[in-house]
Amino acid sequence: MDAFVYQSAPVRVVFGAGTIAQLPAELERLSISRALVLTTPPQERQGREMLDLLGARGAGLFPGAVMHTPVEVTEGAMKQVIALGADGLVAVGGGSTTGLAKALALRTDLPQVVVPTTYAGSEMTPILGETRDGLKTTQSSPGIRPETVVYDVDLTMTLPLALAATSGMNAIAHAVEALYARDKNPIISLMAEEGIRVLARGLPAMQRRGNDRDARADALYGAWLCGTCLGAVGMALHHKLCHTLGGTFDLPHAETHSIILPHVMAYNAPAVPDAAARVARALGAADAADGLYQLARSLGAKLGLKDIGMPREGIEKAAYIALTTPYWNPRQLDRSAIRELIARAWAGEPPQETPGA
Ligand code: NAD
């Protein structure tokens, strides 16, 4: 066995159905007596219900979280934190809402309780991506990571199936890259394989029956495992490409992950045959890249970047940016192969292995 370093994160996780009822007690554990509840405009009603549930421990609601954590929004929320004398944050929503809680925690050191309602996984990471003047920058620090995460399957029952599909593929991407990360370790690899396995079981079952609580529980459990992977080890080409494409062409986050993942798997597979075998095994597929592509297809997810707003002329630019400040990757980055990978993803074609490692 190779030598490794494993660092566990001090996050308290409460998981189940109906767990939201424990929210007031979780706030008490953290000595939060005046919480500001955060959510997005479409989830305002859910946020208000959360505030009601908190009773005297709820100080107010900020339903203004948006994608990519713009600093103007954070500054607006900061004013409310100060005006209310808030001593804690409760985020109810997906990665966008969690991002706002993290940005506020970074500025105030207030404790955070996150209640995730998508599978993005941000709640398990010490990473914050913020946007200033249209430019997104990412930073990482232990203080950004939430103290407590309450996963309640009931709150995910309203997640539209199309969003659940791509959000689930986004989660799987964290686990795939964890299996071949430079700093991979056996514990995180166990979580990664199990995360892919339960998501590959839950997501199709959910598409067949939208109100299948067991399927939704599988997906949420998988999202926790995959988010833990993202927060524990470094990511590679897949995440770099998604950041580049999302930032440059303003593409939707989860859809971009879902489209790119099979193609990066095909590119990296020759360099990481063990990781590819584990991904395939978790998917119950003969081949990792094809298995990911078929999973996305069976979930009705969009398969081409052209279908989510990327112009054809962008292929060259994306290849250029992706190679300018690359992340570490298990396979050396070859410009023409990366360009070909993006072109295939743009057209929605099946992934194709490029020989050599
Ligand atoms: P999101 O949070 O923007 O949610 C998408 C939409 O779905 C929103 O309108 C939201 O209100 C709605 N929604 C969420 N849950 C719902 C539910 N249960 N029922 C009905 N509607 C619901 O999308 P996301 O994909 O979860 O997060 C994307 C953002 O998170 C991006 O900005 C991305 O960069 C960030 N992210 C950060 C990290 C990290 O570690 N820092 C990790 C993953 C994602």
mmCIF file of C-alpha atoms and ligand atoms in Angstrom:
data_model
loop_
_atom_site.group_PDB
_atom_site.id
_atom_site.type_symbol
_atom_site.label_atom_id
_atom_site.label_comp_id
_atom_site.label_asym_id
_atom_site.label_seq_id
_atom_site.Cartn_x
_atom_site.Cartn_y
_atom_site.Cartn_z
ATOM 1 C CA MET A 1 0.000 0.000 0.000
ATOM 2 C CA ASP A 2 1.191 3.507 -0.824
ATOM 3 C CA ALA A 3 1.873 5.899 2.065
ATOM 4 C CA PHE A 4 -0.844 8.481 2.661
ATOM 5 C CA VAL A 5 -2.055 11.331 4.852
ATOM 6 C CA TYR A 6 -5.674 11.418 6.042
ATOM 7 C CA GLN A 7 -7.143 14.408 7.835
ATOM 8 C CA SER A 8 -10.706 14.164 9.144
ATOM 9 C CA ALA A 9 -12.815 17.315 9.269
ATOM 10 C CA PRO A 10 -14.566 18.433 12.476
ATOM 11 C CA VAL A 11 -18.065 18.675 10.976
ATOM 12 C CA ARG A 12 -21.147 17.400 12.799
ATOM 13 C CA VAL A 13 -23.525 15.616 10.410
ATOM 14 C CA VAL A 14 -27.177 14.920 11.200
ATOM 15 C CA PHE A 15 -28.771 12.739 8.500
ATOM 16 C CA GLY A 16 -32.252 11.334 7.930
ATOM 17 C CA ALA A 17 -35.858 12.167 7.169
ATOM 18 C CA GLY A 18 -37.521 14.779 9.372
ATOM 19 C CA THR A 19 -34.148 15.775 10.856
ATOM 20 C CA ILE A 20 -35.009 19.452 10.416
ATOM 21 C CA ALA A 21 -36.983 19.161 13.654
ATOM 22 C CA GLN A 22 -33.589 18.944 15.373
ATOM 23 C CA LEU A 23 -32.498 22.325 14.040
ATOM 24 C CA PRO A 24 -33.302 24.333 17.217
ATOM 25 C CA ALA A 25 -31.346 21.815 19.322
ATOM 26 C CA GLU A 26 -28.433 21.989 16.888
ATOM 27 C CA LEU A 27 -28.384 25.771 17.248
ATOM 28 C CA GLU A 28 -28.435 25.409 21.016
ATOM 29 C CA ARG A 29 -25.375 23.119 20.843
ATOM 30 C CA LEU A 30 -23.541 25.938 19.091
ATOM 31 C CA SER A 31 -24.911 28.586 21.503
ATOM 32 C CA ILE A 32 -26.671 30.376 18.650
ATOM 33 C CA SER A 33 -29.542 32.451 19.992
ATOM 34 C CA ARG A 34 -30.106 34.889 17.082
ATOM 35 C CA ALA A 35 -29.699 33.127 13.742
ATOM 36 C CA LEU A 36 -29.962 34.752 10.336
ATOM 37 C CA VAL A 37 -31.605 32.301 7.918
ATOM 38 C CA LEU A 38 -30.271 32.439 4.353
ATOM 39 C CA THR A 39 -31.827 31.123 1.168
ATOM 40 C CA THR A 40 -32.469 31.960 -2.513
ATOM 41 C CA PRO A 41 -35.477 33.954 -3.779
ATOM 42 C CA PRO A 42 -37.215 30.786 -5.118
ATOM 43 C CA GLN A 43 -36.804 29.088 -1.724
ATOM 44 C CA GLU A 44 -38.040 32.040 0.332
ATOM 45 C CA ARG A 45 -41.074 30.108 1.594
ATOM 46 C CA GLN A 46 -38.817 27.257 2.802
ATOM 47 C CA GLY A 47 -36.602 29.855 4.501
ATOM 48 C CA ARG A 48 -39.592 31.406 6.248
ATOM 49 C CA GLU A 49 -40.686 27.956 7.508
ATOM 50 C CA MET A 50 -37.181 27.476 8.894
ATOM 51 C CA LEU A 51 -37.345 30.831 10.659
ATOM 52 C CA ASP A 52 -40.714 29.872 12.195
ATOM 53 C CA LEU A 53 -39.251 26.553 13.335
ATOM 54 C CA LEU A 54 -36.416 28.373 15.123
ATOM 55 C CA GLY A 55 -38.831 30.467 17.191
ATOM 56 C CA ALA A 56 -36.936 32.775 19.547
ATOM 57 C CA ARG A 57 -33.588 31.566 18.114
ATOM 58 C CA GLY A 58 -34.450 33.013 14.675
ATOM 59 C CA ALA A 59 -33.485 36.667 14.176
ATOM 60 C CA GLY A 60 -34.398 37.175 10.510
ATOM 61 C CA LEU A 61 -34.403 35.948 6.914
ATOM 62 C CA PHE A 62 -32.184 36.918 3.983
ATOM 63 C CA PRO A 63 -33.667 35.282 0.857
ATOM 64 C CA GLY A 64 -31.214 36.849 -1.615
ATOM 65 C CA ALA A 65 -28.545 34.180 -2.272
ATOM 66 C CA VAL A 66 -27.618 33.758 -5.945
ATOM 67 C CA MET A 67 -25.184 31.606 -7.945
ATOM 68 C CA HIS A 68 -21.400 32.284 -7.688
ATOM 69 C CA THR A 69 -21.552 34.351 -4.438
ATOM 70 C CA PRO A 70 -21.261 37.929 -5.764
ATOM 71 C CA VAL A 71 -19.683 40.202 -3.123
ATOM 72 C CA GLU A 72 -22.507 42.793 -3.516
ATOM 73 C CA VAL A 73 -25.002 40.191 -2.262
ATOM 74 C CA THR A 74 -22.709 39.231 0.630
ATOM 75 C CA GLU A 75 -22.358 42.902 1.567
ATOM 76 C CA GLY A 76 -26.165 43.265 1.568
ATOM 77 C CA ALA A 77 -26.468 40.246 3.860
ATOM 78 C CA MET A 78 -23.662 41.608 6.084
ATOM 79 C CA LYS A 79 -25.778 44.709 6.757
ATOM 80 C CA GLN A 80 -28.583 42.457 7.966
ATOM 81 C CA VAL A 81 -26.185 40.413 10.144
ATOM 82 C CA ILE A 82 -25.080 43.625 11.855
ATOM 83 C CA ALA A 83 -28.543 45.229 12.085
ATOM 84 C CA LEU A 84 -30.021 42.092 13.675
ATOM 85 C CA GLY A 85 -27.052 41.362 15.918
ATOM 86 C CA ALA A 86 -27.028 37.819 14.498
ATOM 87 C CA ASP A 87 -24.776 35.327 16.316
ATOM 88 C CA GLY A 88 -25.117 32.449 13.829
ATOM 89 C CA LEU A 89 -26.087 31.517 10.281
ATOM 90 C CA VAL A 90 -28.536 28.930 8.964
ATOM 91 C CA ALA A 91 -28.296 28.237 5.214
ATOM 92 C CA VAL A 92 -31.201 26.385 3.565
ATOM 93 C CA GLY A 93 -30.603 25.545 -0.080
ATOM 94 C CA GLY A 94 -28.015 24.439 -2.606
ATOM 95 C CA GLY A 95 -24.422 25.479 -3.229
ATOM 96 C CA SER A 96 -25.416 29.102 -3.861
ATOM 97 C CA THR A 97 -26.938 29.528 -0.398
ATOM 98 C CA THR A 98 -24.097 27.630 1.272
ATOM 99 C CA GLY A 99 -21.655 29.925 -0.566
ATOM 100 C CA LEU A 100 -23.307 32.981 0.994
ATOM 101 C CA ALA A 101 -23.111 31.461 4.494
ATOM 102 C CA LYS A 102 -19.424 30.691 3.976
ATOM 103 C CA ALA A 103 -18.722 34.228 2.720
ATOM 104 C CA LEU A 104 -20.421 35.676 5.810
ATOM 105 C CA ALA A 105 -18.622 33.258 8.146
ATOM 106 C CA LEU A 106 -15.298 34.267 6.598
ATOM 107 C CA ARG A 107 -16.032 37.917 7.396
ATOM 108 C CA THR A 108 -17.553 37.434 10.869
ATOM 109 C CA ASP A 109 -16.406 34.046 12.181
ATOM 110 C CA LEU A 110 -20.074 33.266 12.970
ATOM 111 C CA PRO A 111 -20.949 29.556 13.303
ATOM 112 C CA GLN A 112 -22.866 28.019 10.381
ATOM 113 C CA VAL A 113 -25.537 25.353 10.257
ATOM 114 C CA VAL A 114 -26.142 24.268 6.660
ATOM 115 C CA VAL A 115 -29.261 22.440 5.492
ATOM 116 C CA PRO A 116 -28.445 21.280 1.929
ATOM 117 C CA THR A 117 -31.314 20.814 -0.517
ATOM 118 C CA THR A 118 -29.237 19.869 -3.603
ATOM 119 C CA TYR A 119 -26.323 17.455 -4.084
ATOM 120 C CA ALA A 120 -23.608 20.080 -4.803
ATOM 121 C CA GLY A 121 -21.546 19.134 -1.738
ATOM 122 C CA SER A 122 -20.283 22.616 -0.853
ATOM 123 C CA GLU A 123 -21.362 22.136 2.773
ATOM 124 C CA MET A 124 -18.535 19.640 3.318
ATOM 125 C CA THR A 125 -15.701 21.789 1.967
ATOM 126 C CA PRO A 126 -13.502 24.598 3.306
ATOM 127 C CA ILE A 127 -13.673 26.222 -0.152
ATOM 128 C CA LEU A 128 -15.365 29.495 -1.082
ATOM 129 C CA GLY A 129 -15.705 30.848 -4.623
ATOM 130 C CA GLU A 130 -16.637 34.541 -4.713
ATOM 131 C CA THR A 131 -17.381 36.811 -7.664
ATOM 132 C CA ARG A 132 -16.185 40.415 -7.771
ATOM 133 C CA ASP A 133 -16.664 42.523 -10.921
ATOM 134 C CA GLY A 134 -17.592 39.378 -12.819
ATOM 135 C CA LEU A 135 -14.381 37.562 -11.840
ATOM 136 C CA LYS A 136 -14.670 34.428 -9.669
ATOM 137 C CA THR A 137 -11.812 33.629 -7.313
ATOM 138 C CA THR A 138 -11.563 30.669 -4.973
ATOM 139 C CA GLN A 139 -10.053 30.490 -1.515
ATOM 140 C CA SER A 140 -9.784 27.809 1.100
ATOM 141 C CA SER A 141 -9.495 28.053 4.867
ATOM 142 C CA PRO A 142 -10.663 25.888 7.779
ATOM 143 C CA GLY A 143 -12.906 28.727 9.076
ATOM 144 C CA ILE A 144 -15.021 28.555 5.902
ATOM 145 C CA ARG A 145 -16.236 25.027 6.641
ATOM 146 C CA PRO A 146 -19.667 24.858 8.343
ATOM 147 C CA GLU A 147 -19.811 23.572 11.942
ATOM 148 C CA THR A 148 -22.977 21.492 11.491
ATOM 149 C CA VAL A 149 -24.773 20.018 8.473
ATOM 150 C CA VAL A 150 -28.363 18.821 8.772
ATOM 151 C CA TYR A 151 -29.344 16.601 5.857
ATOM 152 C CA ASP A 152 -33.109 16.131 5.696
ATOM 153 C CA VAL A 153 -34.384 13.956 2.843
ATOM 154 C CA ASP A 154 -37.829 15.587 3.178
ATOM 155 C CA LEU A 155 -36.429 18.953 2.079
ATOM 156 C CA THR A 156 -35.049 17.430 -1.130
ATOM 157 C CA MET A 157 -38.396 15.994 -2.244
ATOM 158 C CA THR A 158 -39.169 19.272 -4.068
ATOM 159 C CA LEU A 159 -35.870 19.302 -5.979
ATOM 160 C CA PRO A 160 -36.992 19.140 -9.633
ATOM 161 C CA LEU A 161 -35.890 15.916 -11.360
ATOM 162 C CA ALA A 162 -33.848 17.704 -14.023
ATOM 163 C CA LEU A 163 -31.916 19.570 -11.329
ATOM 164 C CA ALA A 164 -31.549 16.415 -9.236
ATOM 165 C CA ALA A 165 -30.018 14.620 -12.242
ATOM 166 C CA THR A 166 -27.321 17.193 -12.967
ATOM 167 C CA SER A 167 -26.708 17.995 -9.306
ATOM 168 C CA GLY A 168 -26.194 14.258 -8.724
ATOM 169 C CA MET A 169 -23.729 14.056 -11.632
ATOM 170 C CA ASN A 170 -21.938 17.086 -10.105
ATOM 171 C CA ALA A 171 -21.578 15.097 -6.872
ATOM 172 C CA ILE A 172 -20.297 12.023 -8.738
ATOM 173 C CA ALA A 173 -17.633 14.223 -10.353
ATOM 174 C CA HIS A 174 -16.183 15.020 -6.907
ATOM 175 C CA ALA A 175 -15.870 11.302 -6.165
ATOM 176 C CA VAL A 176 -14.398 10.398 -9.562
ATOM 177 C CA GLU A 177 -11.619 12.968 -9.193
ATOM 178 C CA ALA A 178 -11.025 11.908 -5.567
ATOM 179 C CA LEU A 179 -10.271 8.365 -6.767
ATOM 180 C CA TYR A 180 -7.271 9.594 -8.758
ATOM 181 C CA ALA A 181 -6.331 12.692 -6.726
ATOM 182 C CA ARG A 182 -2.647 13.305 -6.111
ATOM 183 C CA ASP A 183 -3.330 13.202 -2.351
ATOM 184 C CA LYS A 184 -5.869 10.355 -2.485
ATOM 185 C CA ASN A 185 -6.129 8.067 0.517
ATOM 186 C CA PRO A 186 -7.913 4.766 1.206
ATOM 187 C CA ILE A 187 -10.666 6.227 3.439
ATOM 188 C CA ILE A 188 -11.704 8.893 0.975
ATOM 189 C CA SER A 189 -11.526 6.345 -1.862
ATOM 190 C CA LEU A 190 -13.982 4.132 0.061
ATOM 191 C CA MET A 191 -16.329 7.074 0.429
ATOM 192 C CA ALA A 192 -15.895 7.987 -3.241
ATOM 193 C CA GLU A 193 -16.758 4.533 -4.537
ATOM 194 C CA GLU A 194 -19.745 4.221 -2.212
ATOM 195 C CA GLY A 195 -20.895 7.747 -3.105
ATOM 196 C CA ILE A 196 -20.908 6.918 -6.823
ATOM 197 C CA ARG A 197 -22.643 3.593 -6.143
ATOM 198 C CA VAL A 198 -25.560 5.028 -4.153
ATOM 199 C CA LEU A 199 -26.026 7.974 -6.504
ATOM 200 C CA ALA A 200 -25.997 5.664 -9.552
ATOM 201 C CA ARG A 201 -28.718 3.661 -7.786
ATOM 202 C CA GLY A 202 -30.777 6.564 -6.418
ATOM 203 C CA LEU A 203 -30.812 8.956 -9.367
ATOM 204 C CA PRO A 204 -32.389 6.566 -11.946
ATOM 205 C CA ALA A 205 -34.890 5.265 -9.359
ATOM 206 C CA MET A 206 -35.893 8.853 -8.613
ATOM 207 C CA GLN A 207 -36.431 9.565 -12.318
ATOM 208 C CA ARG A 208 -38.806 6.592 -12.465
ATOM 209 C CA ARG A 209 -40.735 7.714 -9.370
ATOM 210 C CA GLY A 210 -40.161 11.304 -8.329
ATOM 211 C CA ASN A 211 -41.537 10.838 -4.828
ATOM 212 C CA ASP A 212 -39.442 7.719 -4.066
ATOM 213 C CA ARG A 213 -38.111 8.670 -0.620
ATOM 214 C CA ASP A 214 -35.548 5.835 -0.536
ATOM 215 C CA ALA A 215 -34.132 6.956 -3.883
ATOM 216 C CA ARG A 216 -33.925 10.555 -2.649
ATOM 217 C CA ALA A 217 -32.252 9.321 0.558
ATOM 218 C CA ASP A 218 -29.679 7.385 -1.492
ATOM 219 C CA ALA A 219 -28.898 10.471 -3.541
ATOM 220 C CA LEU A 220 -28.565 12.734 -0.503
ATOM 221 C CA TYR A 221 -26.367 10.200 1.305
ATOM 222 C CA GLY A 222 -24.240 9.928 -1.842
ATOM 223 C CA ALA A 223 -24.016 13.708 -2.015
ATOM 224 C CA TRP A 224 -22.664 13.818 1.529
ATOM 225 C CA LEU A 225 -20.026 11.186 0.728
ATOM 226 C CA CYS A 226 -19.025 12.910 -2.517
ATOM 227 C CA GLY A 227 -18.950 16.346 -0.852
ATOM 228 C CA THR A 228 -16.631 14.903 1.787
ATOM 229 C CA CYS A 229 -14.325 13.756 -1.027
ATOM 230 C CA LEU A 230 -14.302 17.258 -2.520
ATOM 231 C CA GLY A 231 -13.440 18.743 0.862
ATOM 232 C CA ALA A 232 -10.682 16.248 1.626
ATOM 233 C CA VAL A 233 -8.487 15.829 -1.453
ATOM 234 C CA GLY A 234 -7.388 17.902 -4.454
ATOM 235 C CA MET A 235 -9.299 18.000 -7.693
ATOM 236 C CA ALA A 236 -7.891 17.765 -11.233
ATOM 237 C CA LEU A 237 -8.672 18.348 -14.927
ATOM 238 C CA HIS A 238 -12.433 17.879 -14.624
ATOM 239 C CA HIS A 239 -12.922 20.605 -12.001
ATOM 240 C CA LYS A 240 -10.471 22.909 -13.781
ATOM 241 C CA LEU A 241 -12.350 22.563 -17.071
ATOM 242 C CA CYS A 242 -15.713 23.142 -15.399
ATOM 243 C CA HIS A 243 -14.466 26.290 -13.642
ATOM 244 C CA THR A 244 -12.979 27.559 -16.894
ATOM 245 C CA LEU A 245 -16.096 26.851 -18.943
ATOM 246 C CA GLY A 246 -18.524 28.089 -16.288
ATOM 247 C CA GLY A 247 -16.594 31.300 -15.667
ATOM 248 C CA THR A 248 -15.783 32.114 -19.292
ATOM 249 C CA PHE A 249 -19.155 31.375 -20.879
ATOM 250 C CA ASP A 250 -21.427 31.801 -17.835
ATOM 251 C CA LEU A 251 -22.641 28.201 -18.096
ATOM 252 C CA PRO A 252 -24.851 26.588 -15.441
ATOM 253 C CA HIS A 253 -22.726 24.880 -12.788
ATOM 254 C CA ALA A 254 -24.228 21.392 -12.401
ATOM 255 C CA GLU A 255 -25.025 20.890 -16.109
ATOM 256 C CA THR A 256 -21.451 21.735 -17.053
ATOM 257 C CA HIS A 257 -20.134 19.100 -14.618
ATOM 258 C CA SER A 258 -22.585 16.531 -15.932
ATOM 259 C CA ILE A 259 -21.548 17.077 -19.571
ATOM 260 C CA ILE A 260 -17.769 17.227 -19.040
ATOM 261 C CA LEU A 261 -17.323 14.313 -16.617
ATOM 262 C CA PRO A 262 -17.472 11.327 -19.051
ATOM 263 C CA HIS A 263 -14.991 13.030 -21.384
ATOM 264 C CA VAL A 264 -12.427 13.734 -18.665
ATOM 265 C CA MET A 265 -12.850 10.164 -17.396
ATOM 266 C CA ALA A 266 -12.056 8.903 -20.916
ATOM 267 C CA TYR A 267 -9.003 11.169 -21.103
ATOM 268 C CA ASN A 268 -7.613 10.180 -17.704
ATOM 269 C CA ALA A 269 -8.542 6.474 -17.743
ATOM 270 C CA PRO A 270 -5.330 5.214 -19.412
ATOM 271 C CA ALA A 271 -3.267 6.916 -16.667
ATOM 272 C CA VAL A 272 -5.404 5.671 -13.754
ATOM 273 C CA PRO A 273 -6.693 2.181 -14.593
ATOM 274 C CA ASP A 274 -7.403 1.320 -10.929
ATOM 275 C CA ALA A 275 -9.531 4.418 -10.382
ATOM 276 C CA ALA A 276 -11.338 3.807 -13.687
ATOM 277 C CA ALA A 277 -12.069 0.226 -12.617
ATOM 278 C CA ARG A 278 -13.515 1.449 -9.298
ATOM 279 C CA VAL A 279 -15.725 4.011 -11.064
ATOM 280 C CA ALA A 280 -16.967 1.326 -13.479
ATOM 281 C CA ARG A 281 -17.603 -1.094 -10.600
ATOM 282 C CA ALA A 282 -19.563 1.551 -8.676
ATOM 283 C CA LEU A 283 -21.658 2.309 -11.755
ATOM 284 C CA GLY A 284 -22.179 -1.377 -12.556
ATOM 285 C CA ALA A 285 -20.776 -0.626 -16.037
ATOM 286 C CA ALA A 286 -18.122 -2.270 -18.195
ATOM 287 C CA ASP A 287 -16.346 1.025 -18.825
ATOM 288 C CA ALA A 288 -16.105 4.080 -16.542
ATOM 289 C CA ALA A 289 -16.412 6.847 -19.152
ATOM 290 C CA ASP A 290 -19.160 5.147 -21.104
ATOM 291 C CA GLY A 291 -20.958 4.285 -17.861
ATOM 292 C CA LEU A 292 -20.963 7.962 -16.832
ATOM 293 C CA TYR A 293 -22.193 9.045 -20.261
ATOM 294 C CA GLN A 294 -24.969 6.443 -20.257
ATOM 295 C CA LEU A 295 -25.976 7.406 -16.722
ATOM 296 C CA ALA A 296 -26.287 11.109 -17.679
ATOM 297 C CA ARG A 297 -28.207 10.108 -20.800
ATOM 298 C CA SER A 298 -30.580 7.832 -18.928
ATOM 299 C CA LEU A 299 -31.301 10.675 -16.489
ATOM 300 C CA GLY A 300 -32.317 12.922 -19.382
ATOM 301 C CA ALA A 301 -29.442 15.341 -18.700
ATOM 302 C CA LYS A 302 -28.213 17.530 -21.533
ATOM 303 C CA LEU A 303 -25.166 15.975 -23.183
ATOM 304 C CA GLY A 304 -23.657 18.840 -25.184
ATOM 305 C CA LEU A 305 -22.191 22.175 -24.099
ATOM 306 C CA LYS A 306 -23.908 23.604 -27.182
ATOM 307 C CA ASP A 307 -27.231 22.806 -25.491
ATOM 308 C CA ILE A 308 -26.431 24.959 -22.446
ATOM 309 C CA GLY A 309 -25.274 28.102 -24.215
ATOM 310 C CA MET A 310 -21.605 27.644 -25.120
ATOM 311 C CA PRO A 311 -20.728 29.046 -28.565
ATOM 312 C CA ARG A 312 -18.749 26.786 -30.951
ATOM 313 C CA GLU A 313 -16.064 29.502 -31.241
ATOM 314 C CA GLY A 314 -15.457 29.038 -27.508
ATOM 315 C CA ILE A 315 -13.830 25.606 -27.911
ATOM 316 C CA GLU A 316 -10.402 27.012 -28.802
ATOM 317 C CA LYS A 317 -10.516 29.649 -26.066
ATOM 318 C CA ALA A 318 -11.551 27.105 -23.423
ATOM 319 C CA ALA A 319 -8.700 24.753 -24.384
ATOM 320 C CA TYR A 320 -6.271 27.641 -24.169
ATOM 321 C CA ILE A 321 -7.439 28.818 -20.721
ATOM 322 C CA ALA A 322 -7.636 25.288 -19.315
ATOM 323 C CA LEU A 323 -3.965 24.763 -20.124
ATOM 324 C CA THR A 324 -2.734 28.187 -19.032
ATOM 325 C CA THR A 325 -2.902 27.642 -15.270
ATOM 326 C CA PRO A 326 -3.681 23.930 -15.063
ATOM 327 C CA TYR A 327 -4.462 21.964 -11.895
ATOM 328 C CA TRP A 328 -2.352 18.888 -11.237
ATOM 329 C CA ASN A 329 -3.710 15.983 -13.334
ATOM 330 C CA PRO A 330 -2.746 12.280 -13.393
ATOM 331 C CA ARG A 331 -2.267 12.414 -17.155
ATOM 332 C CA GLN A 332 -0.162 15.055 -18.828
ATOM 333 C CA LEU A 333 -2.260 17.673 -20.584
ATOM 334 C CA ASP A 334 -1.963 17.627 -24.340
ATOM 335 C CA ARG A 335 -3.395 20.714 -26.037
ATOM 336 C CA SER A 336 -4.808 19.010 -29.119
ATOM 337 C CA ALA A 337 -6.313 16.156 -27.053
ATOM 338 C CA ILE A 338 -7.928 18.648 -24.620
ATOM 339 C CA ARG A 339 -9.262 20.644 -27.550
ATOM 340 C CA GLU A 340 -10.709 17.425 -28.997
ATOM 341 C CA LEU A 341 -12.217 16.537 -25.592
ATOM 342 C CA ILE A 342 -13.967 19.924 -25.360
ATOM 343 C CA ALA A 343 -15.156 19.661 -28.972
ATOM 344 C CA ARG A 344 -16.743 16.270 -28.283
ATOM 345 C CA ALA A 345 -18.359 17.594 -25.109
ATOM 346 C CA TRP A 346 -19.606 20.630 -27.020
ATOM 347 C CA ALA A 347 -21.267 18.437 -29.639
ATOM 348 C CA GLY A 348 -22.640 15.965 -27.065
ATOM 349 C CA GLU A 349 -20.815 13.012 -28.642
ATOM 350 C CA PRO A 350 -19.944 9.914 -26.594
ATOM 351 C CA PRO A 351 -16.569 10.046 -24.798
ATOM 352 C CA GLN A 352 -13.593 8.580 -26.587
ATOM 353 C CA GLU A 353 -10.325 7.417 -25.061
ATOM 354 C CA THR A 354 -7.221 9.043 -26.481
ATOM 355 C CA PRO A 355 -4.420 6.478 -26.419
ATOM 356 C CA GLY A 356 -1.264 6.949 -24.369
ATOM 357 C CA ALA A 357 -0.788 7.941 -20.760
HETATM 358 P P1 NAD B 1 -28.093 26.365 -6.499
HETATM 359 O O1 NAD B 1 -27.776 26.422 -5.069
HETATM 360 O O2 NAD B 1 -27.897 27.639 -7.291
HETATM 361 O O3 NAD B 1 -29.597 25.876 -6.672
HETATM 362 C C1 NAD B 1 -30.187 25.857 -7.958
HETATM 363 C C2 NAD B 1 -31.658 26.286 -7.864
HETATM 364 O O4 NAD B 1 -32.404 25.237 -7.253
HETATM 365 C C3 NAD B 1 -31.869 27.533 -7.006
HETATM 366 O O5 NAD B 1 -32.852 28.343 -7.597
HETATM 367 C C4 NAD B 1 -32.394 26.946 -5.701
HETATM 368 O O6 NAD B 1 -33.181 27.834 -4.987
HETATM 369 C C5 NAD B 1 -33.185 25.752 -6.204
HETATM 370 N N1 NAD B 1 -33.330 24.660 -5.223
HETATM 371 C C6 NAD B 1 -32.378 24.143 -4.447
HETATM 372 N N2 NAD B 1 -32.853 23.139 -3.713
HETATM 373 C C7 NAD B 1 -34.163 22.999 -4.022
HETATM 374 C C8 NAD B 1 -35.198 22.138 -3.596
HETATM 375 N N3 NAD B 1 -34.970 21.150 -2.725
HETATM 376 N N4 NAD B 1 -36.423 22.310 -4.124
HETATM 377 C C9 NAD B 1 -36.656 23.266 -5.054
HETATM 378 N N5 NAD B 1 -35.702 24.106 -5.511
HETATM 379 C C10 NAD B 1 -34.469 23.981 -5.002
HETATM 380 O O7 NAD B 1 -27.300 25.215 -7.273
HETATM 381 P P2 NAD B 1 -26.185 24.165 -6.792
HETATM 382 O O8 NAD B 1 -25.833 23.391 -8.003
HETATM 383 O O9 NAD B 1 -26.609 23.464 -5.584
HETATM 384 O O10 NAD B 1 -24.951 25.084 -6.374
HETATM 385 C C11 NAD B 1 -24.163 25.743 -7.341
HETATM 386 C C12 NAD B 1 -23.236 26.745 -6.696
HETATM 387 O O11 NAD B 1 -22.524 26.127 -5.640
HETATM 388 C C13 NAD B 1 -22.195 27.295 -7.644
HETATM 389 O O12 NAD B 1 -22.004 28.668 -7.409
HETATM 390 C C14 NAD B 1 -20.952 26.509 -7.308
HETATM 391 O O13 NAD B 1 -19.761 27.180 -7.643
HETATM 392 C C15 NAD B 1 -21.123 26.325 -5.829
HETATM 393 N N6 NAD B 1 -20.404 25.147 -5.291
HETATM 394 C C16 NAD B 1 -19.389 25.381 -4.414
HETATM 395 C C17 NAD B 1 -18.701 24.321 -3.867
HETATM 396 C C18 NAD B 1 -17.605 24.571 -2.871
HETATM 397 O O14 NAD B 1 -17.043 23.644 -2.314
HETATM 398 N N7 NAD B 1 -17.262 25.830 -2.611
HETATM 399 C C19 NAD B 1 -19.038 22.998 -4.207
HETATM 400 C C20 NAD B 1 -20.090 22.785 -5.099
HETATM 401 C C21 NAD B 1 -20.771 23.875 -5.625
#
